[in-house]
CSV table of N, CA and C in Angstrom, one decimal:
chain,number,residue,atom,x,y,z
A,1,MET,N,0.9,-1.2,0.0
A,1,MET,CA,0.0,0.0,0.0
A,1,MET,C,0.9,1.2,-0.1
A,2,THR,N,0.6,2.1,-0.9
A,2,THR,CA,1.4,3.4,-1.0
A,2,THR,C,0.3,4.5,-1.1
A,3,ILE,N,0.6,5.5,-0.4
A,3,ILE,CA,-0.3,6.6,-0.4
A,3,ILE,C,0.5,7.9,-0.8
A,4,GLY,N,-0.1,8.6,-1.9
A,4,GLY,CA,0.6,9.8,-2.4
A,4,GLY,C,-0.5,10.9,-2.4
A,5,LYS,N,-0.1,11.9,-3.1
A,5,LYS,CA,-1.1,13.1,-3.1
A,5,LYS,C,-2.4,12.7,-3.8
A,6,ASN,N,-3.4,12.7,-3.1
A,6,ASN,CA,-4.8,12.3,-3.7
A,6,ASN,C,-4.8,10.9,-4.2
A,7,GLU,N,-4.0,10.0,-3.8
A,7,GLU,CA,-3.9,8.7,-4.4
A,7,GLU,C,-3.5,7.6,-3.6
A,8,ILE,N,-4.1,6.5,-3.8
A,8,ILE,CA,-4.0,5.2,-3.0
A,8,ILE,C,-3.5,4.2,-4.2
A,9,ILE,N,-2.4,3.5,-3.8
A,9,ILE,CA,-1.8,2.4,-4.7
A,9,ILE,C,-1.8,1.2,-3.9
A,10,SER,N,-2.7,0.2,-4.3
A,10,SER,CA,-2.7,-1.1,-3.7
A,10,SER,C,-2.1,-2.1,-4.6
A,11,THR,N,-1.3,-3.0,-4.1
A,11,THR,CA,-0.7,-3.9,-4.9
A,11,THR,C,-0.8,-5.4,-4.3
A,12,ARG,N,-1.1,-6.3,-5.1
A,12,ARG,CA,-1.2,-7.7,-4.6
A,12,ARG,C,-0.8,-8.7,-5.7
A,13,VAL,N,-0.2,-9.8,-5.5
A,13,VAL,CA,0.1,-10.8,-6.4
A,13,VAL,C,-0.8,-12.0,-6.1
A,14,PHE,N,-1.6,-12.3,-7.2
A,14,PHE,CA,-2.6,-13.4,-7.2
A,14,PHE,C,-2.0,-14.6,-7.8
A,15,ASP,N,-2.4,-15.8,-7.2
A,15,ASP,CA,-2.0,-17.0,-7.8
A,15,ASP,C,-2.9,-17.4,-8.9
A,16,ALA,N,-2.9,-16.7,-10.0
A,16,ALA,CA,-3.8,-17.0,-11.1
A,16,ALA,C,-3.1,-16.2,-12.4
A,17,PRO,N,-3.3,-17.0,-13.5
A,17,PRO,CA,-2.8,-16.4,-14.7
A,17,PRO,C,-3.4,-15.1,-15.1
A,18,GLN,N,-2.6,-14.4,-15.8
A,18,GLN,CA,-3.0,-13.0,-16.3
A,18,GLN,C,-4.4,-13.1,-17.0
A,19,HIS,N,-4.6,-14.0,-17.9
A,19,HIS,CA,-5.9,-14.0,-18.6
A,19,HIS,C,-7.0,-14.1,-17.8
A,20,LEU,N,-6.9,-15.0,-16.6
A,20,LEU,CA,-8.1,-14.9,-15.7
A,20,LEU,C,-8.3,-13.8,-14.9
A,21,VAL,N,-7.2,-13.1,-14.5
A,21,VAL,CA,-7.3,-11.8,-13.8
A,21,VAL,C,-8.0,-10.8,-14.8
A,22,TYR,N,-7.7,-10.6,-16.0
A,22,TYR,CA,-8.2,-9.8,-17.0
A,22,TYR,C,-9.7,-10.1,-17.2
A,23,GLN,N,-10.0,-11.5,-17.4
A,23,GLN,CA,-11.4,-12.0,-17.6
A,23,GLN,C,-12.3,-11.5,-16.4
A,24,ALA,N,-11.8,-11.6,-15.2
A,24,ALA,CA,-12.6,-11.2,-14.0
A,24,ALA,C,-12.9,-9.7,-13.9
A,25,TRP,N,-12.0,-8.9,-14.5
A,25,TRP,CA,-12.2,-7.5,-14.6
A,25,TRP,C,-13.1,-7.1,-15.7
A,26,THR,N,-13.2,-7.9,-16.7
A,26,THR,CA,-13.9,-7.4,-18.0
A,26,THR,C,-15.2,-8.3,-18.3
A,27,THR,N,-15.6,-9.1,-17.4
A,27,THR,CA,-16.7,-9.9,-17.6
A,27,THR,C,-17.8,-9.5,-16.6
A,28,PRO,N,-19.0,-8.9,-17.0
A,28,PRO,CA,-19.9,-8.4,-16.0
A,28,PRO,C,-20.3,-9.5,-15.1
A,29,ASP,N,-20.6,-10.6,-15.4
A,29,ASP,CA,-21.1,-11.6,-14.5
A,29,ASP,C,-20.0,-12.0,-13.4
A,30,LEU,N,-18.8,-11.8,-13.8
A,30,LEU,CA,-17.7,-12.0,-12.8
A,30,LEU,C,-17.4,-10.8,-12.0
A,31,LEU,N,-17.4,-9.6,-12.6
A,31,LEU,CA,-17.2,-8.3,-11.9
A,31,LEU,C,-18.2,-8.0,-10.8
A,32,VAL,N,-19.4,-8.4,-11.1
A,32,VAL,CA,-20.5,-8.0,-10.1
A,32,VAL,C,-20.3,-8.9,-8.8
A,33,ARG,N,-19.6,-9.9,-8.9
A,33,ARG,CA,-19.4,-10.8,-7.7
A,33,ARG,C,-18.3,-10.4,-6.8
A,34,TRP,N,-17.3,-9.6,-7.2
A,34,TRP,CA,-16.2,-9.2,-6.3
A,34,TRP,C,-16.1,-7.8,-6.1
A,35,TRP,N,-16.8,-6.9,-6.9
A,35,TRP,CA,-16.5,-5.4,-6.8
A,35,TRP,C,-17.1,-4.8,-5.5
A,36,GLY,N,-16.2,-4.4,-4.7
A,36,GLY,CA,-16.7,-3.7,-3.5
A,36,GLY,C,-16.1,-4.4,-2.2
A,37,PRO,N,-16.2,-3.7,-1.1
A,37,PRO,CA,-15.7,-4.3,0.1
A,37,PRO,C,-16.6,-5.5,0.6
A,38,HIS,N,-16.1,-6.1,1.7
A,38,HIS,CA,-16.9,-7.3,2.3
A,38,HIS,C,-18.3,-6.8,2.6
A,39,GLY,N,-19.2,-7.7,2.4
A,39,GLY,CA,-20.6,-7.5,2.8
A,39,GLY,C,-21.4,-6.7,1.7
A,40,PHE,N,-20.7,-6.0,0.7
A,40,PHE,CA,-21.5,-5.4,-0.3
A,40,PHE,C,-21.8,-6.3,-1.4
A,41,THR,N,-23.0,-6.0,-2.0
A,41,THR,CA,-23.4,-6.6,-3.2
A,41,THR,C,-23.7,-5.4,-4.4
A,42,ASN,N,-23.9,-5.9,-5.6
A,42,ASN,CA,-24.0,-4.8,-6.6
A,42,ASN,C,-25.3,-5.3,-7.5
A,43,THR,N,-25.9,-4.3,-8.0
A,43,THR,CA,-26.8,-4.5,-9.1
A,43,THR,C,-26.4,-3.7,-10.3
A,44,PHE,N,-26.0,-4.3,-11.3
A,44,PHE,CA,-25.5,-3.5,-12.6
A,44,PHE,C,-26.8,-3.2,-13.4
A,45,HIS,N,-26.9,-1.8,-13.7
A,45,HIS,CA,-28.0,-1.4,-14.5
A,45,HIS,C,-27.6,-1.2,-15.9
A,46,GLU,N,-26.3,-0.9,-16.1
A,46,GLU,CA,-25.7,-0.8,-17.5
A,46,GLU,C,-24.3,-0.9,-17.4
A,47,ILE,N,-23.7,-1.8,-18.2
A,47,ILE,CA,-22.3,-2.0,-18.3
A,47,ILE,C,-21.8,-2.3,-19.7
A,48,ASP,N,-21.0,-1.4,-20.2
A,48,ASP,CA,-20.4,-1.5,-21.6
A,48,ASP,C,-18.9,-1.4,-21.4
A,49,ILE,N,-18.3,-2.6,-21.4
A,49,ILE,CA,-16.9,-2.6,-21.1
A,49,ILE,C,-16.0,-2.5,-22.4
A,50,THR,N,-16.2,-1.2,-22.9
A,50,THR,CA,-15.4,-0.8,-24.1
A,50,THR,C,-14.9,0.7,-23.8
A,51,PRO,N,-13.9,1.1,-24.4
A,51,PRO,CA,-13.5,2.5,-24.2
A,51,PRO,C,-14.6,3.5,-24.4
A,52,GLY,N,-15.1,4.3,-23.5
A,52,GLY,CA,-16.1,5.2,-23.6
A,52,GLY,C,-17.4,4.6,-23.1
A,53,GLY,N,-17.4,3.3,-22.8
A,53,GLY,CA,-18.6,2.7,-22.3
A,53,GLY,C,-19.0,3.0,-20.9
A,54,ALA,N,-20.3,3.1,-20.7
A,54,ALA,CA,-20.9,3.5,-19.4
A,54,ALA,C,-21.0,2.3,-18.4
A,55,TRP,N,-20.8,2.4,-17.2
A,55,TRP,CA,-21.0,1.5,-16.2
A,55,TRP,C,-21.9,2.1,-15.1
A,56,LYS,N,-23.1,1.8,-15.0
A,56,LYS,CA,-23.9,2.4,-13.9
A,56,LYS,C,-24.5,1.2,-13.0
A,57,PHE,N,-24.3,1.4,-11.8
A,57,PHE,CA,-24.7,0.3,-10.8
A,57,PHE,C,-24.9,0.9,-9.5
A,58,THR,N,-25.6,0.0,-8.7
A,58,THR,CA,-25.9,0.4,-7.3
A,58,THR,C,-25.2,-0.7,-6.4
A,59,MET,N,-24.3,-0.1,-5.5
A,59,MET,CA,-23.8,-0.9,-4.4
A,59,MET,C,-24.8,-1.0,-3.3
A,60,HIS,N,-25.0,-2.2,-2.7
A,60,HIS,CA,-25.9,-2.4,-1.6
A,60,HIS,C,-25.0,-2.7,-0.4
A,61,GLY,N,-25.0,-1.8,0.6
A,61,GLY,CA,-24.2,-1.9,1.7
A,61,GLY,C,-24.7,-2.9,2.7
A,62,PRO,N,-23.9,-3.5,3.6
A,62,PRO,CA,-24.3,-4.5,4.6
A,62,PRO,C,-25.4,-3.8,5.6
A,63,ASP,N,-25.4,-2.5,5.6
A,63,ASP,CA,-26.3,-1.7,6.5
A,63,ASP,C,-27.6,-1.5,5.9
A,64,GLY,N,-27.8,-2.0,4.7
A,64,GLY,CA,-29.1,-1.7,3.9
A,64,GLY,C,-29.0,-0.4,3.1
A,65,ARG,N,-28.0,0.4,3.2
A,65,ARG,CA,-27.9,1.6,2.4
A,65,ARG,C,-27.6,1.3,0.9
A,66,ASP,N,-28.0,2.0,0.0
A,66,ASP,CA,-27.8,1.9,-1.4
A,66,ASP,C,-26.8,3.1,-1.8
A,67,TYR,N,-25.9,2.7,-2.7
A,67,TYR,CA,-24.9,3.6,-3.1
A,67,TYR,C,-24.9,3.7,-4.7
A,68,PRO,N,-25.5,4.6,-5.3
A,68,PRO,CA,-25.5,4.7,-6.7
A,68,PRO,C,-24.1,5.1,-7.2
A,69,ASN,N,-23.7,4.4,-8.3
A,69,ASN,CA,-22.3,4.8,-8.9
A,69,ASN,C,-22.5,4.8,-10.4
A,70,GLU,N,-21.7,5.7,-11.0
A,70,GLU,CA,-21.7,5.8,-12.4
A,70,GLU,C,-20.2,6.0,-12.7
A,71,SER,N,-19.7,5.2,-13.7
A,71,SER,CA,-18.3,5.3,-14.2
A,71,SER,C,-18.3,5.2,-15.7
A,72,VAL,N,-17.2,5.4,-16.3
A,72,VAL,CA,-17.0,5.2,-17.8
A,72,VAL,C,-15.6,4.5,-17.9
A,73,PHE,N,-15.7,3.6,-18.8
A,73,PHE,CA,-14.3,2.9,-19.1
A,73,PHE,C,-13.6,3.8,-20.0
A,74,VAL,N,-12.3,4.1,-19.7
A,74,VAL,CA,-11.5,4.9,-20.4
A,74,VAL,C,-10.6,4.2,-21.4
A,75,GLU,N,-10.0,3.1,-20.8
A,75,GLU,CA,-8.9,2.3,-21.7
A,75,GLU,C,-8.9,1.0,-21.3
A,76,LEU,N,-8.9,0.1,-22.2
A,76,LEU,CA,-8.8,-1.3,-22.0
A,76,LEU,C,-7.6,-2.0,-22.8
A,77,VAL,N,-6.7,-2.4,-22.2
A,77,VAL,CA,-5.6,-3.1,-23.0
A,77,VAL,C,-5.6,-4.5,-22.5
A,78,PRO,N,-6.0,-5.5,-23.5
A,78,PRO,CA,-6.2,-6.9,-23.1
A,78,PRO,C,-5.0,-7.4,-22.3
A,79,MET,N,-5.3,-8.0,-21.3
A,79,MET,CA,-4.3,-8.7,-20.4
A,79,MET,C,-3.4,-7.8,-19.6
A,80,GLU,N,-3.4,-6.5,-19.9
A,80,GLU,CA,-2.5,-5.6,-19.3
A,80,GLU,C,-3.1,-4.5,-18.4
A,81,ARG,N,-4.3,-3.9,-18.8
A,81,ARG,CA,-4.7,-2.7,-18.2
A,81,ARG,C,-6.2,-2.4,-18.3
A,82,VAL,N,-6.8,-1.9,-17.3
A,82,VAL,CA,-8.2,-1.3,-17.3
A,82,VAL,C,-8.1,0.0,-16.6
A,83,VAL,N,-8.7,1.0,-17.3
A,83,VAL,CA,-8.7,2.3,-16.7
A,83,VAL,C,-10.2,2.8,-16.8
A,84,LEU,N,-10.7,3.3,-15.6
A,84,LEU,CA,-12.0,3.8,-15.6
A,84,LEU,C,-12.1,5.1,-14.8
A,85,ASP,N,-13.0,6.0,-15.1
A,85,ASP,CA,-13.3,7.1,-14.3
A,85,ASP,C,-14.6,7.0,-13.6
A,86,HIS,N,-14.5,7.2,-12.3
A,86,HIS,CA,-15.7,7.1,-11.4
A,86,HIS,C,-16.3,8.6,-11.5
A,87,LEU,N,-17.4,8.7,-12.1
A,87,LEU,CA,-18.0,10.1,-12.3
A,87,LEU,C,-18.9,10.6,-11.2
A,88,SER,N,-19.4,9.7,-10.3
A,88,SER,CA,-20.2,9.9,-9.2
A,88,SER,C,-19.2,10.4,-8.1
A,89,GLU,N,-19.8,11.1,-7.1
A,89,GLU,CA,-18.9,11.7,-6.0
A,89,GLU,C,-18.6,10.6,-5.0
A,90,PRO,N,-17.4,10.3,-4.5
A,90,PRO,CA,-16.2,11.1,-4.9
A,90,PRO,C,-15.7,10.7,-6.3
A,91,GLN,N,-15.3,11.7,-7.1
A,91,GLN,CA,-14.7,11.5,-8.4
A,91,GLN,C,-13.2,11.0,-8.3
A,92,PHE,N,-13.0,9.9,-9.0
A,92,PHE,CA,-11.7,9.4,-9.0
A,92,PHE,C,-11.4,8.6,-10.3
A,93,ARG,N,-10.1,8.2,-10.6
A,93,ARG,CA,-9.8,7.5,-11.7
A,93,ARG,C,-9.1,6.2,-11.1
A,94,VAL,N,-9.4,5.0,-11.7
A,94,VAL,CA,-8.9,3.8,-11.3
A,94,VAL,C,-8.0,3.3,-12.6
A,95,THR,N,-6.9,3.0,-12.2
A,95,THR,CA,-6.0,2.4,-13.3
A,95,THR,C,-5.5,1.1,-12.6
A,96,ALA,N,-6.0,0.0,-13.2
A,96,ALA,CA,-5.5,-1.3,-12.7
A,96,ALA,C,-4.6,-2.0,-13.8
A,97,THR,N,-3.5,-2.4,-13.4
A,97,THR,CA,-2.5,-3.0,-14.3
A,97,THR,C,-2.3,-4.4,-13.9
A,98,PHE,N,-2.0,-5.3,-14.8
A,98,PHE,CA,-1.8,-6.7,-14.6
A,98,PHE,C,-0.5,-7.2,-15.2
A,99,GLU,N,0.4,-7.6,-14.3
A,99,GLU,CA,1.7,-8.0,-14.8
A,99,GLU,C,2.0,-9.5,-14.5
A,100,GLU,N,2.3,-10.3,-15.5
A,100,GLU,CA,2.6,-11.8,-15.2
A,100,GLU,C,3.9,-11.9,-14.5
A,101,GLU,N,3.8,-12.7,-13.5
A,101,GLU,CA,5.0,-13.0,-12.6
A,101,GLU,C,5.1,-14.6,-12.4
A,102,LYS,N,5.7,-15.4,-13.3
A,102,LYS,CA,6.0,-16.7,-13.1
A,102,LYS,C,4.6,-17.5,-12.9
A,103,GLY,N,3.7,-17.2,-13.8
A,103,GLY,CA,2.4,-17.9,-13.7
A,103,GLY,C,1.4,-17.3,-12.8
A,104,ARG,N,1.9,-16.3,-12.0
A,104,ARG,CA,1.0,-15.5,-11.1
A,104,ARG,C,0.8,-14.2,-11.7
A,105,THR,N,-0.1,-13.3,-11.1
A,105,THR,CA,-0.2,-12.0,-11.7
A,105,THR,C,-0.3,-10.9,-10.6
A,106,LYS,N,0.6,-10.0,-10.9
A,106,LYS,CA,0.6,-8.8,-10.0
A,106,LYS,C,-0.3,-7.8,-10.5
A,107,VAL,N,-1.2,-7.4,-9.6
A,107,VAL,CA,-2.2,-6.4,-9.8
A,107,VAL,C,-1.8,-5.1,-9.1
A,108,VAL,N,-1.8,-4.0,-9.8
A,108,VAL,CA,-1.5,-2.7,-9.2
A,108,VAL,C,-2.8,-1.9,-9.4
A,109,PHE,N,-3.5,-1.5,-8.3
A,109,PHE,CA,-4.7,-0.8,-8.3
A,109,PHE,C,-4.4,0.7,-7.8
A,110,ARG,N,-4.4,1.6,-8.8
A,110,ARG,CA,-4.1,3.0,-8.5
A,110,ARG,C,-5.4,3.7,-8.5
A,111,GLN,N,-5.7,4.4,-7.4
A,111,GLN,CA,-7.1,5.1,-7.3
A,111,GLN,C,-6.7,6.6,-7.1
A,112,THR,N,-6.8,7.5,-7.9
A,112,THR,CA,-6.5,8.8,-8.0
A,112,THR,C,-7.6,9.8,-7.9
A,113,PHE,N,-7.7,10.5,-6.8
A,113,PHE,CA,-9.0,11.3,-6.5
A,113,PHE,C,-8.8,12.7,-7.1
A,114,LYS,N,-10.0,13.3,-7.5
A,114,LYS,CA,-9.9,14.6,-8.2
A,114,LYS,C,-9.8,15.8,-7.0
A,115,LYS,N,-10.5,15.5,-5.9
A,115,LYS,CA,-10.5,16.6,-4.9
A,115,LYS,C,-9.8,16.2,-3.6
A,116,GLU,N,-8.8,17.0,-3.2
A,116,GLU,CA,-7.9,16.6,-2.1
A,116,GLU,C,-8.7,16.5,-0.8
A,117,LYS,N,-9.6,17.5,-0.6
A,117,LYS,CA,-10.4,17.5,0.7
A,117,LYS,C,-11.3,16.2,0.8
A,118,GLN,N,-11.9,15.8,-0.3
A,118,GLN,CA,-12.6,14.6,-0.3
A,118,GLN,C,-11.7,13.3,0.0
A,119,PHE,N,-10.5,13.3,-0.6
A,119,PHE,CA,-9.6,12.2,-0.5
A,119,PHE,C,-9.2,12.2,1.0
A,120,GLU,N,-8.9,13.3,1.6
A,120,GLU,CA,-8.4,13.2,3.0
A,120,GLU,C,-9.6,12.7,3.9
A,121,GLN,N,-10.8,13.0,3.5
A,121,GLN,CA,-11.9,12.6,4.4
A,121,GLN,C,-12.2,11.1,4.4
A,122,ILE,N,-12.0,10.5,3.2
A,122,ILE,CA,-12.4,9.0,3.0
A,122,ILE,C,-11.2,8.1,2.7
A,123,LYS,N,-10.0,8.7,2.9
A,123,LYS,CA,-8.8,7.9,2.5
A,123,LYS,C,-8.7,6.5,3.2
A,124,GLN,N,-8.9,6.6,4.6
A,124,GLN,CA,-8.8,5.4,5.4
A,124,GLN,C,-9.9,4.3,5.1
A,125,MET,N,-11.0,4.9,4.8
A,125,MET,CA,-12.2,3.9,4.4
A,125,MET,C,-11.8,3.3,3.0
A,126,CYS,N,-11.2,4.0,2.1
A,126,CYS,CA,-10.8,3.5,0.8
A,126,CYS,C,-9.7,2.5,0.9
A,127,ILE,N,-8.7,2.8,1.7
A,127,ILE,CA,-7.6,1.9,1.9
A,127,ILE,C,-8.2,0.5,2.4
A,128,ASN,N,-8.9,0.5,3.3
A,128,ASN,CA,-9.6,-0.7,3.9
A,128,ASN,C,-10.5,-1.4,2.9
A,129,GLY,N,-11.2,-0.6,2.2
A,129,GLY,CA,-12.2,-1.1,1.2
A,129,GLY,C,-11.5,-1.8,0.0
A,130,ASN,N,-10.4,-1.2,-0.4
A,130,ASN,CA,-9.6,-1.7,-1.4
A,130,ASN,C,-8.9,-3.1,-1.1
A,131,GLU,N,-8.5,-3.2,0.1
A,131,GLU,CA,-7.9,-4.5,0.6
A,131,GLU,C,-9.1,-5.5,0.6
A,132,GLU,N,-10.1,-5.1,1.1
A,132,GLU,CA,-11.3,-6.1,1.1
A,132,GLU,C,-11.7,-6.5,-0.3
A,133,ASN,N,-11.7,-5.5,-1.2
A,133,ASN,CA,-12.0,-5.8,-2.6
A,133,ASN,C,-11.0,-6.8,-3.2
A,134,PHE,N,-9.7,-6.6,-2.8
A,134,PHE,CA,-8.7,-7.6,-3.3
A,134,PHE,C,-8.9,-9.0,-2.7
A,135,ASP,N,-9.4,-9.0,-1.5
A,135,ASP,CA,-9.7,-10.4,-0.8
A,135,ASP,C,-10.8,-11.1,-1.6
A,136,ARG,N,-11.9,-10.3,-1.9
A,136,ARG,CA,-13.0,-10.9,-2.7
A,136,ARG,C,-12.6,-11.3,-4.1
A,137,PHE,N,-11.8,-10.5,-4.7
A,137,PHE,CA,-11.2,-10.8,-6.1
A,137,PHE,C,-10.4,-12.1,-6.0
A,138,GLY,N,-9.5,-12.3,-5.0
A,138,GLY,CA,-8.7,-13.4,-5.0
A,138,GLY,C,-9.7,-14.7,-4.7
A,139,GLN,N,-10.7,-14.5,-4.0
A,139,GLN,CA,-11.7,-15.7,-3.7
A,139,GLN,C,-12.3,-16.1,-5.1
A,140,LEU,N,-12.6,-15.1,-5.9
A,140,LEU,CA,-13.2,-15.4,-7.1
A,140,LEU,C,-12.2,-16.1,-8.1
A,141,LEU,N,-11.0,-15.6,-8.1
A,141,LEU,CA,-10.0,-16.2,-8.9
A,141,LEU,C,-9.8,-17.6,-8.6
A,142,GLU,N,-9.8,-17.9,-7.2
A,142,GLU,CA,-9.6,-19.3,-6.8
A,142,GLU,C,-10.7,-20.2,-7.3
A,143,GLU,N,-12.1,-19.6,-7.3
A,143,GLU,CA,-13.1,-20.4,-7.8
A,143,GLU,C,-13.0,-20.6,-9.4
A,144,MET,N,-12.5,-19.5,-10.1
A,144,MET,CA,-12.4,-19.7,-11.5
A,144,MET,C,-11.3,-20.7,-11.8
A,145,LYS,N,-10.3,-20.8,-11.1
A,145,LYS,CA,-9.2,-21.8,-11.3
A,145,LYS,C,-9.8,-23.2,-11.2
A,146,SER,N,-10.5,-23.3,-10.1
A,146,SER,CA,-11.0,-24.8,-9.8
A,146,SER,C,-12.3,-25.1,-10.6
A,147,GLY,N,-12.8,-24.1,-11.4
A,147,GLY,CA,-13.9,-24.4,-12.2
A,147,GLY,C,-15.3,-24.3,-11.5
A,148,THR,N,-15.3,-23.7,-10.3
A,148,THR,CA,-16.6,-23.5,-9.5
A,148,THR,C,-17.2,-22.2,-9.6
A,149,ALA,N,-16.6,-21.3,-10.4
A,149,ALA,CA,-17.0,-19.9,-10.4
A,149,ALA,C,-18.4,-19.7,-11.2
A,150,GLY,N,-18.9,-20.8,-12.0
A,150,GLY,CA,-20.0,-20.8,-12.8
A,150,GLY,C,-21.2,-20.0,-12.2
């Protein structure tokens, strides 16, 4: 975990090949299963995983609260990178990169916020949430590897 000016950089190596990692990021039926911290679920209203494509969804918190989200995909480089802009408040850009490491995949999740004051207010919550998101992502990758993700 690295924290910079308006930025959180989370890194983890997953015991899964690069193509599975990219697939989990770019397949709506898989993405809906791991996106968000522990206890959250998602309802996807619109998702077009192409450059310029919209992603509108509601995150349902474990406390019963709903969190509307709107993002747009900025860049997709197969097996290497996904970039999206979160247009709802707080506004930020996510750049996720995937690097092969001896059959495993290093994922770097860079979250850059537009507004410093917002970033300072939610920084700790995002740090924890990103780690929980990685935990859920890793669980899904294990299911994908074993063939039980269906």
